[in-house]
PDB file of N, CA and C in Angstrom:
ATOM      1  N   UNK Z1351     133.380 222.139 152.174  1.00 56.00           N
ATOM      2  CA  UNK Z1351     133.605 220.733 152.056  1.00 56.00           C
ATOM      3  C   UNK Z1351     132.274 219.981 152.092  1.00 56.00           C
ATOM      4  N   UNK Z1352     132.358 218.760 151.668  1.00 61.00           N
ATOM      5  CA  UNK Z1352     131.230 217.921 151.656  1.00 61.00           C
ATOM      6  C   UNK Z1352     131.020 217.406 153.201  1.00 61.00           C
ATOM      7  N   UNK Z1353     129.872 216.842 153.371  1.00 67.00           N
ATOM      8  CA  UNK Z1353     129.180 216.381 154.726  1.00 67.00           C
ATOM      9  C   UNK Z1353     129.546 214.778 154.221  1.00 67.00           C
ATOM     10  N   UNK Z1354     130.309 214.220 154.867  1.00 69.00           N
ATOM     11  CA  UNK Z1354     129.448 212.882 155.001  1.00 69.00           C
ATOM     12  C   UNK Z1354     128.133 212.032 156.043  1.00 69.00           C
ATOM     13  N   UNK Z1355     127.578 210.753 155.592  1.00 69.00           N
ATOM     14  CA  UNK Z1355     126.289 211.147 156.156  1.00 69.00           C
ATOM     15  C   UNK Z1355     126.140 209.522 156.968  1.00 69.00           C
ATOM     16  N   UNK Z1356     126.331 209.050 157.958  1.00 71.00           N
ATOM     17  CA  UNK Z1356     126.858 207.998 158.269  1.00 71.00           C
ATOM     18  C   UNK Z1356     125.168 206.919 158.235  1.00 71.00           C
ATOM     19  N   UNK Z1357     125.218 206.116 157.445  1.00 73.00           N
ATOM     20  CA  UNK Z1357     124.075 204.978 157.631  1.00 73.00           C
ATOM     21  C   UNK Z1357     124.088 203.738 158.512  1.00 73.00           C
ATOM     22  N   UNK Z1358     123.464 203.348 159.134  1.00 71.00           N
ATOM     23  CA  UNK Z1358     123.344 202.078 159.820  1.00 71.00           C
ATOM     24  C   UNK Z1358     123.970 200.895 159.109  1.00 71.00           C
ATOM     25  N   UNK Z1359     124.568 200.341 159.477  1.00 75.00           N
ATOM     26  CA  UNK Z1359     124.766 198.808 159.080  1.00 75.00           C
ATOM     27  C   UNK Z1359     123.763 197.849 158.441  1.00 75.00           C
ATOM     28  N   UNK Z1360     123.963 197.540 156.789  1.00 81.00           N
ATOM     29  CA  UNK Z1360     123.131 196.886 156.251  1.00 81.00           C
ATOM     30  C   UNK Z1360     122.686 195.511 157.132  1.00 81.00           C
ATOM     31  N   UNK Z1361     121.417 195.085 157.335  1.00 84.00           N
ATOM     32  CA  UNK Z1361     121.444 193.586 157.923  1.00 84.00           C
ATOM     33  C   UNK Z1361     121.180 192.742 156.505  1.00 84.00           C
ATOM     34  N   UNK Z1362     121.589 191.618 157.051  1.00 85.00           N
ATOM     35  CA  UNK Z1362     121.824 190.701 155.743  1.00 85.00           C
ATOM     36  C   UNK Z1362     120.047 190.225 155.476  1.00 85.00           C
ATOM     37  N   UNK Z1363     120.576 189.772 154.015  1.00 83.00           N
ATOM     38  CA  UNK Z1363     119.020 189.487 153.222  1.00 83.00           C
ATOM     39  C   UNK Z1363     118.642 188.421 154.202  1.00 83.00           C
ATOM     40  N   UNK Z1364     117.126 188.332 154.098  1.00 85.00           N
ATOM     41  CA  UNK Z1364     116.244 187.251 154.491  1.00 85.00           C
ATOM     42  C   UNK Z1364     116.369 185.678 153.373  1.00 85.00           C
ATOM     43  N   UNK Z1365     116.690 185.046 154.113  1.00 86.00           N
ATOM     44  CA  UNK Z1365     116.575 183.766 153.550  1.00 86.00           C
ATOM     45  C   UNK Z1365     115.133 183.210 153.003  1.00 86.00           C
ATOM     46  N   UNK Z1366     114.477 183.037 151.922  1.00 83.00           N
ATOM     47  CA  UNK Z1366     113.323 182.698 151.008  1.00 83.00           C
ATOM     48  C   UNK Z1366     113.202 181.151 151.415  1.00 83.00           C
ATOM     49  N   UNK Z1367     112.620 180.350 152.114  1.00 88.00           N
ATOM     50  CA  UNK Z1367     112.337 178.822 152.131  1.00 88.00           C
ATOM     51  C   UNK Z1367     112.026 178.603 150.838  1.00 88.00           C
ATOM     52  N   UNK Z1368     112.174 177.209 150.723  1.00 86.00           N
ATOM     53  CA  UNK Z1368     112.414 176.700 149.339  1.00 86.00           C
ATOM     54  C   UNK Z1368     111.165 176.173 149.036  1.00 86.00           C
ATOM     55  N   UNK Z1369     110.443 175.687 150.332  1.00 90.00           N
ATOM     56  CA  UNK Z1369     108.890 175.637 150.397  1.00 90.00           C
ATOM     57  C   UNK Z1369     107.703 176.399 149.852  1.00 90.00           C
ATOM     58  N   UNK Z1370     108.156 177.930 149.981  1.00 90.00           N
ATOM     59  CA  UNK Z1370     107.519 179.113 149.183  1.00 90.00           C
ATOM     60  C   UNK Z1370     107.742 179.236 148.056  1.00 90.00           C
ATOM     61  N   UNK Z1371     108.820 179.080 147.439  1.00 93.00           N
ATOM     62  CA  UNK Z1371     109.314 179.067 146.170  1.00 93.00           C
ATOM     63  C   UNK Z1371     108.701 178.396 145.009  1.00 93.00           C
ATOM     64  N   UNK Z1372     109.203 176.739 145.448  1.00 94.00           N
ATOM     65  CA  UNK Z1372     109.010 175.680 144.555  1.00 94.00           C
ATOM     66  C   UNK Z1372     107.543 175.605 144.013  1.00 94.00           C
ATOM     67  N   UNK Z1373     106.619 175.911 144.828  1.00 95.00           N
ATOM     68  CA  UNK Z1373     105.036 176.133 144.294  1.00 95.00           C
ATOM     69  C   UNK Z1373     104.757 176.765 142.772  1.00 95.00           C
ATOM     70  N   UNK Z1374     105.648 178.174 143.313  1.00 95.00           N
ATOM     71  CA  UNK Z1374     105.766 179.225 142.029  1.00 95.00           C
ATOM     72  C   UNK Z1374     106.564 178.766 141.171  1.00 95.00           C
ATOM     73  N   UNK Z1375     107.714 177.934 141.317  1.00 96.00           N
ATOM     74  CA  UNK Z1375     108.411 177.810 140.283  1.00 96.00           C
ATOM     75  C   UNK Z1375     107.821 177.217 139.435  1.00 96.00           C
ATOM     76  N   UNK Z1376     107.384 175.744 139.598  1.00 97.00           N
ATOM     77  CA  UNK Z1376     106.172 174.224 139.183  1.00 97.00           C
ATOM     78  C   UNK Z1376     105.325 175.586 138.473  1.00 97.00           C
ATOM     79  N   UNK Z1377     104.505 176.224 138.986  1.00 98.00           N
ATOM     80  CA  UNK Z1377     103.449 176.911 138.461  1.00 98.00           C
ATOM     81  C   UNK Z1377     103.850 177.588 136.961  1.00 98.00           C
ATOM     82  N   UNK Z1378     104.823 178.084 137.384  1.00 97.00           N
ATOM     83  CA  UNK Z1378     105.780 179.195 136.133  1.00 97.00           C
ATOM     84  C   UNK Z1378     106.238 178.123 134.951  1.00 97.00           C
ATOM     85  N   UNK Z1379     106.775 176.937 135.536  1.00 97.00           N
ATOM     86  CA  UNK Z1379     107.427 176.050 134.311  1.00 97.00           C
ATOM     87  C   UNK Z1379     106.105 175.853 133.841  1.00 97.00           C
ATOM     88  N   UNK Z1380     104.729 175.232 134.310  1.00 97.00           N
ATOM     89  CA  UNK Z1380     103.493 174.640 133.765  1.00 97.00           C
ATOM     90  C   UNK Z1380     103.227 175.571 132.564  1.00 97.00           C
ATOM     91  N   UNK Z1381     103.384 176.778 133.032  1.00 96.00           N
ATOM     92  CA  UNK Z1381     103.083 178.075 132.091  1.00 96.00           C
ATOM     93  C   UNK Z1381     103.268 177.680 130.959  1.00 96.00           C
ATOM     94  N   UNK Z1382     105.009 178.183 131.208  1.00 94.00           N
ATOM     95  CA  UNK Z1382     105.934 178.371 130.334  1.00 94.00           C
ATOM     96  C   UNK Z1382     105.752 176.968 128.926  1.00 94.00           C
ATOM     97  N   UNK Z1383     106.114 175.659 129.821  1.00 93.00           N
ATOM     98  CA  UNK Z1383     105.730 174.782 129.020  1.00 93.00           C
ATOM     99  C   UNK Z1383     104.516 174.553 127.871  1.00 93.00           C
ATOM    100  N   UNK Z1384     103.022 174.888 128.739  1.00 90.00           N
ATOM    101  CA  UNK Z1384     102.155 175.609 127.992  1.00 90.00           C
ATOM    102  C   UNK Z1384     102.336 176.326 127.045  1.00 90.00           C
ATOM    103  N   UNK Z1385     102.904 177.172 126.846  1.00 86.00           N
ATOM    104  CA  UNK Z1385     103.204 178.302 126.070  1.00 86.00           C
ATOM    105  C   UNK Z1385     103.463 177.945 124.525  1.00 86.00           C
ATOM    106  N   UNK Z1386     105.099 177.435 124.887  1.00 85.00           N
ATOM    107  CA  UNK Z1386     106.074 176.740 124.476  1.00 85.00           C
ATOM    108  C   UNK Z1386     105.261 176.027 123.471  1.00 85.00           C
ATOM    109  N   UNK Z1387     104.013 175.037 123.835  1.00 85.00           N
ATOM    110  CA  UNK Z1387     103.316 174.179 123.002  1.00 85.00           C
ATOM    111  C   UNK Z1387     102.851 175.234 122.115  1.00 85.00           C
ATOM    112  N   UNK Z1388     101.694 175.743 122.417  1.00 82.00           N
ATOM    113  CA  UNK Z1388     100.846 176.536 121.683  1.00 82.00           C
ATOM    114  C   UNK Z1388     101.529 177.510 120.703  1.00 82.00           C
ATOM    115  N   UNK Z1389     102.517 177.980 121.005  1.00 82.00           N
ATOM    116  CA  UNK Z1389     103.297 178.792 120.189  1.00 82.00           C
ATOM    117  C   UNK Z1389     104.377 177.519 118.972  1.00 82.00           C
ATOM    118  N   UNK Z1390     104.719 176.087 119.264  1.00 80.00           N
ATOM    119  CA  UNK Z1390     105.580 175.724 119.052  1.00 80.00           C
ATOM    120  C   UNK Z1390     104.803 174.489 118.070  1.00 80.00           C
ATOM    121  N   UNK Z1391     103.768 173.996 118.706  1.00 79.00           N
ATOM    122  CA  UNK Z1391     103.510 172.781 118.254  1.00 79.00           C
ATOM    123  C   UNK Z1391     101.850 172.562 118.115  1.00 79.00           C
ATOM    124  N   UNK Z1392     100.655 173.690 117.812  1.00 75.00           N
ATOM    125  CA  UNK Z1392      99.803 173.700 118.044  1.00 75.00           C
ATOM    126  C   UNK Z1392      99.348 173.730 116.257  1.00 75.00           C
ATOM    127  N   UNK Z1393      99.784 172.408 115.783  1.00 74.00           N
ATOM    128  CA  UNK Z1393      99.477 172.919 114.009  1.00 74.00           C
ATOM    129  C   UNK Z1393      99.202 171.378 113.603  1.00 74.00           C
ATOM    130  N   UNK Z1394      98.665 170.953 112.809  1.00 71.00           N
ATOM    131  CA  UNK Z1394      98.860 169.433 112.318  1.00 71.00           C
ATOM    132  C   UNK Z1394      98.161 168.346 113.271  1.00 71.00           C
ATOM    133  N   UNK Z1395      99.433 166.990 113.127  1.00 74.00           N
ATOM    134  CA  UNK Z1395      98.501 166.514 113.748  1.00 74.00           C
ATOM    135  C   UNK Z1395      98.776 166.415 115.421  1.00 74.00           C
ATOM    136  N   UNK Z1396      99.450 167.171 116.238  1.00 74.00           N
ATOM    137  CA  UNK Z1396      99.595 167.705 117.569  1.00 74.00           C
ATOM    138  C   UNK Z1396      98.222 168.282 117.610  1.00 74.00           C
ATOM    139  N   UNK Z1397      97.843 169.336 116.864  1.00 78.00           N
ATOM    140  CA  UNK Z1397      97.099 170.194 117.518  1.00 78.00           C
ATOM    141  C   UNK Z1397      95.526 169.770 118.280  1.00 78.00           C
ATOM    142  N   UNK Z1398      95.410 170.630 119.120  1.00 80.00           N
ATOM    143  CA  UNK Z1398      94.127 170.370 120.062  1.00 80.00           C
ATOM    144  C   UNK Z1398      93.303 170.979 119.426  1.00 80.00           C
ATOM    145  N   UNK Z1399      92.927 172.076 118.762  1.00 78.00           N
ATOM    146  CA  UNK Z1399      91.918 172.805 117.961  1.00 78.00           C
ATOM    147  C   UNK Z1399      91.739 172.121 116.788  1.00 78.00           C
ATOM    148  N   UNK Z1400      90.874 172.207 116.055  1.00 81.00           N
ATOM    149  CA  UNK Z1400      90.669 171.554 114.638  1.00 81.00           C
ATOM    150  C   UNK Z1400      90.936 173.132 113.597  1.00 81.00           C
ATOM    151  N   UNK Z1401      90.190 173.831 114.125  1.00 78.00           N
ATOM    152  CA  UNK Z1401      90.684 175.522 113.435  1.00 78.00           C
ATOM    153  C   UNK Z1401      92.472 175.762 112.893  1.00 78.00           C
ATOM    154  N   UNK Z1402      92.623 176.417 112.646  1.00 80.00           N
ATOM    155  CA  UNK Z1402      93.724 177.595 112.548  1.00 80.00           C
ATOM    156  C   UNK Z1402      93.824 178.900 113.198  1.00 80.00           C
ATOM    157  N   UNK Z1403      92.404 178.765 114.074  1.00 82.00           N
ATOM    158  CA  UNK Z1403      92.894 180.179 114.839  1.00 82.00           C
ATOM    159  C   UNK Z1403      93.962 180.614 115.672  1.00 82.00           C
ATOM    160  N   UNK Z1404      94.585 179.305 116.726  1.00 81.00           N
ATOM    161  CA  UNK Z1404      95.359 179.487 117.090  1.00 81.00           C
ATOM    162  C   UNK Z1404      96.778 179.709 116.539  1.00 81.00           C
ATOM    163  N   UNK Z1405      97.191 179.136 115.038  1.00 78.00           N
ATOM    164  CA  UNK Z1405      98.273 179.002 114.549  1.00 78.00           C
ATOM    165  C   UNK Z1405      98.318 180.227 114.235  1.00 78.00           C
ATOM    166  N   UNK Z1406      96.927 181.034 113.446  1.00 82.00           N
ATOM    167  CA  UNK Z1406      97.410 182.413 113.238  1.00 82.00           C
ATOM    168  C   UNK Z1406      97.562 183.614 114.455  1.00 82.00           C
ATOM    169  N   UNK Z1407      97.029 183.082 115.429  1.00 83.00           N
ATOM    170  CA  UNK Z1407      96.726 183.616 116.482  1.00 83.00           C
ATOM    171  C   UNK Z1407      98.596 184.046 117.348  1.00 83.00           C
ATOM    172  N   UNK Z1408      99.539 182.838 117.091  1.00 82.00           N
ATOM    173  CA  UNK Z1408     100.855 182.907 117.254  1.00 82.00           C
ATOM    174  C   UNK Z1408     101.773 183.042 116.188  1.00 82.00           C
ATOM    175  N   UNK Z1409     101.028 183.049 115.026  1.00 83.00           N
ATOM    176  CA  UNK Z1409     101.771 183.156 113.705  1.00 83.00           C
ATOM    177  C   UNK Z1409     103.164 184.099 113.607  1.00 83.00           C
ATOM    178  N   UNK Z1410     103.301 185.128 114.258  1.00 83.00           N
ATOM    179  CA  UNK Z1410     104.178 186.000 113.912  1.00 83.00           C
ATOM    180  C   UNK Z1410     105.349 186.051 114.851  1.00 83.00           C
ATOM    181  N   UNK Z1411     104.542 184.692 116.549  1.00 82.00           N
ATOM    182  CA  UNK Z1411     105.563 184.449 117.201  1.00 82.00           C
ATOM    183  C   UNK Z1411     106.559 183.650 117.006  1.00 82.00           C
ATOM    184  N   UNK Z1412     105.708 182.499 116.153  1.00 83.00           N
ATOM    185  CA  UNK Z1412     106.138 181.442 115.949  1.00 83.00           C
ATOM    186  C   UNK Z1412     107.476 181.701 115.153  1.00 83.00           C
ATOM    187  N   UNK Z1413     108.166 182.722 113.961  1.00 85.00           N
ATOM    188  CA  UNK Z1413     108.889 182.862 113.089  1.00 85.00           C
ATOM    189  C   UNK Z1413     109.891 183.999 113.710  1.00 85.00           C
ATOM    190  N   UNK Z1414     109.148 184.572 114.985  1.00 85.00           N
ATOM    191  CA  UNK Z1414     110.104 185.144 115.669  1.00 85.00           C
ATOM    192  C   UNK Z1414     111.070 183.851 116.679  1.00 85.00           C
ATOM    193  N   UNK Z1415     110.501 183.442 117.298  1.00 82.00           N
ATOM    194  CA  UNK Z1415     110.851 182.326 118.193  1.00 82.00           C
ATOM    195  C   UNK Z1415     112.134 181.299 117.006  1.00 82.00           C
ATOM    196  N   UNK Z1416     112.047 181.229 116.111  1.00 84.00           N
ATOM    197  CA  UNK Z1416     112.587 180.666 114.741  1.00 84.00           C
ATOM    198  C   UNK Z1416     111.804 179.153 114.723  1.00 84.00           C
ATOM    199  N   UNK Z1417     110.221 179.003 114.883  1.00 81.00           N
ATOM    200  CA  UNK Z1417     109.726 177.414 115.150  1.00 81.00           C
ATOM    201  C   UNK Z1417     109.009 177.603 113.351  1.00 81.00           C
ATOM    202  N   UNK Z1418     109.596 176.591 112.544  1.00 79.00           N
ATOM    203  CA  UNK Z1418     108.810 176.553 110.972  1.00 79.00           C
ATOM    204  C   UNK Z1418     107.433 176.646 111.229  1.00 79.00           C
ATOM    205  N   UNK Z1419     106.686 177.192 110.039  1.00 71.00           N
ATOM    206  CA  UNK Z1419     105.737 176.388 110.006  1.00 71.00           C
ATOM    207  C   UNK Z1419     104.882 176.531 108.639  1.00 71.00           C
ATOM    208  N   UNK Z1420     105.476 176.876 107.319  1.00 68.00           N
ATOM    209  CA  UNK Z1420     104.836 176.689 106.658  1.00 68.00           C
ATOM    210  C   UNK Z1420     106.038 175.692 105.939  1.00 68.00           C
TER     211      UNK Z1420
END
């Protein structure tokens, strides 16, 4: 027959303050938002570069993401 194998009693998760969190979250949206631009809106007359490096630089995201751009 099989053994069973008796474990301790799970203790419940630790509660995360929302204080620790919210820093990272703000940080992560700044990112993200960032991103979002450069991949989304970094062409014309938005853009911060005068080049095209960046447009080609996201070019293949940009049409994955479905954002036009020619």
């Amino acid at each position: 027959m099989s053994s069973i194998s008796r474990t301790a009693p799970l203790s419940p998760p630790a509660a995360i303050p929302l204080g620790e969190v919210l820093p990272w979250a703000v940080f992560a949206g700044l990112l993200l938002m960032l991103a979002v631009y450069f991949v989304g809106a970094e062409e014309g007359a938005t853009s911060l570069f005068n080049s095209m490096y960046v447009h080609e630089f996201v070019h293949d995201g940009r049409h994955l993401l479905g954002f036009p751009c020619h």
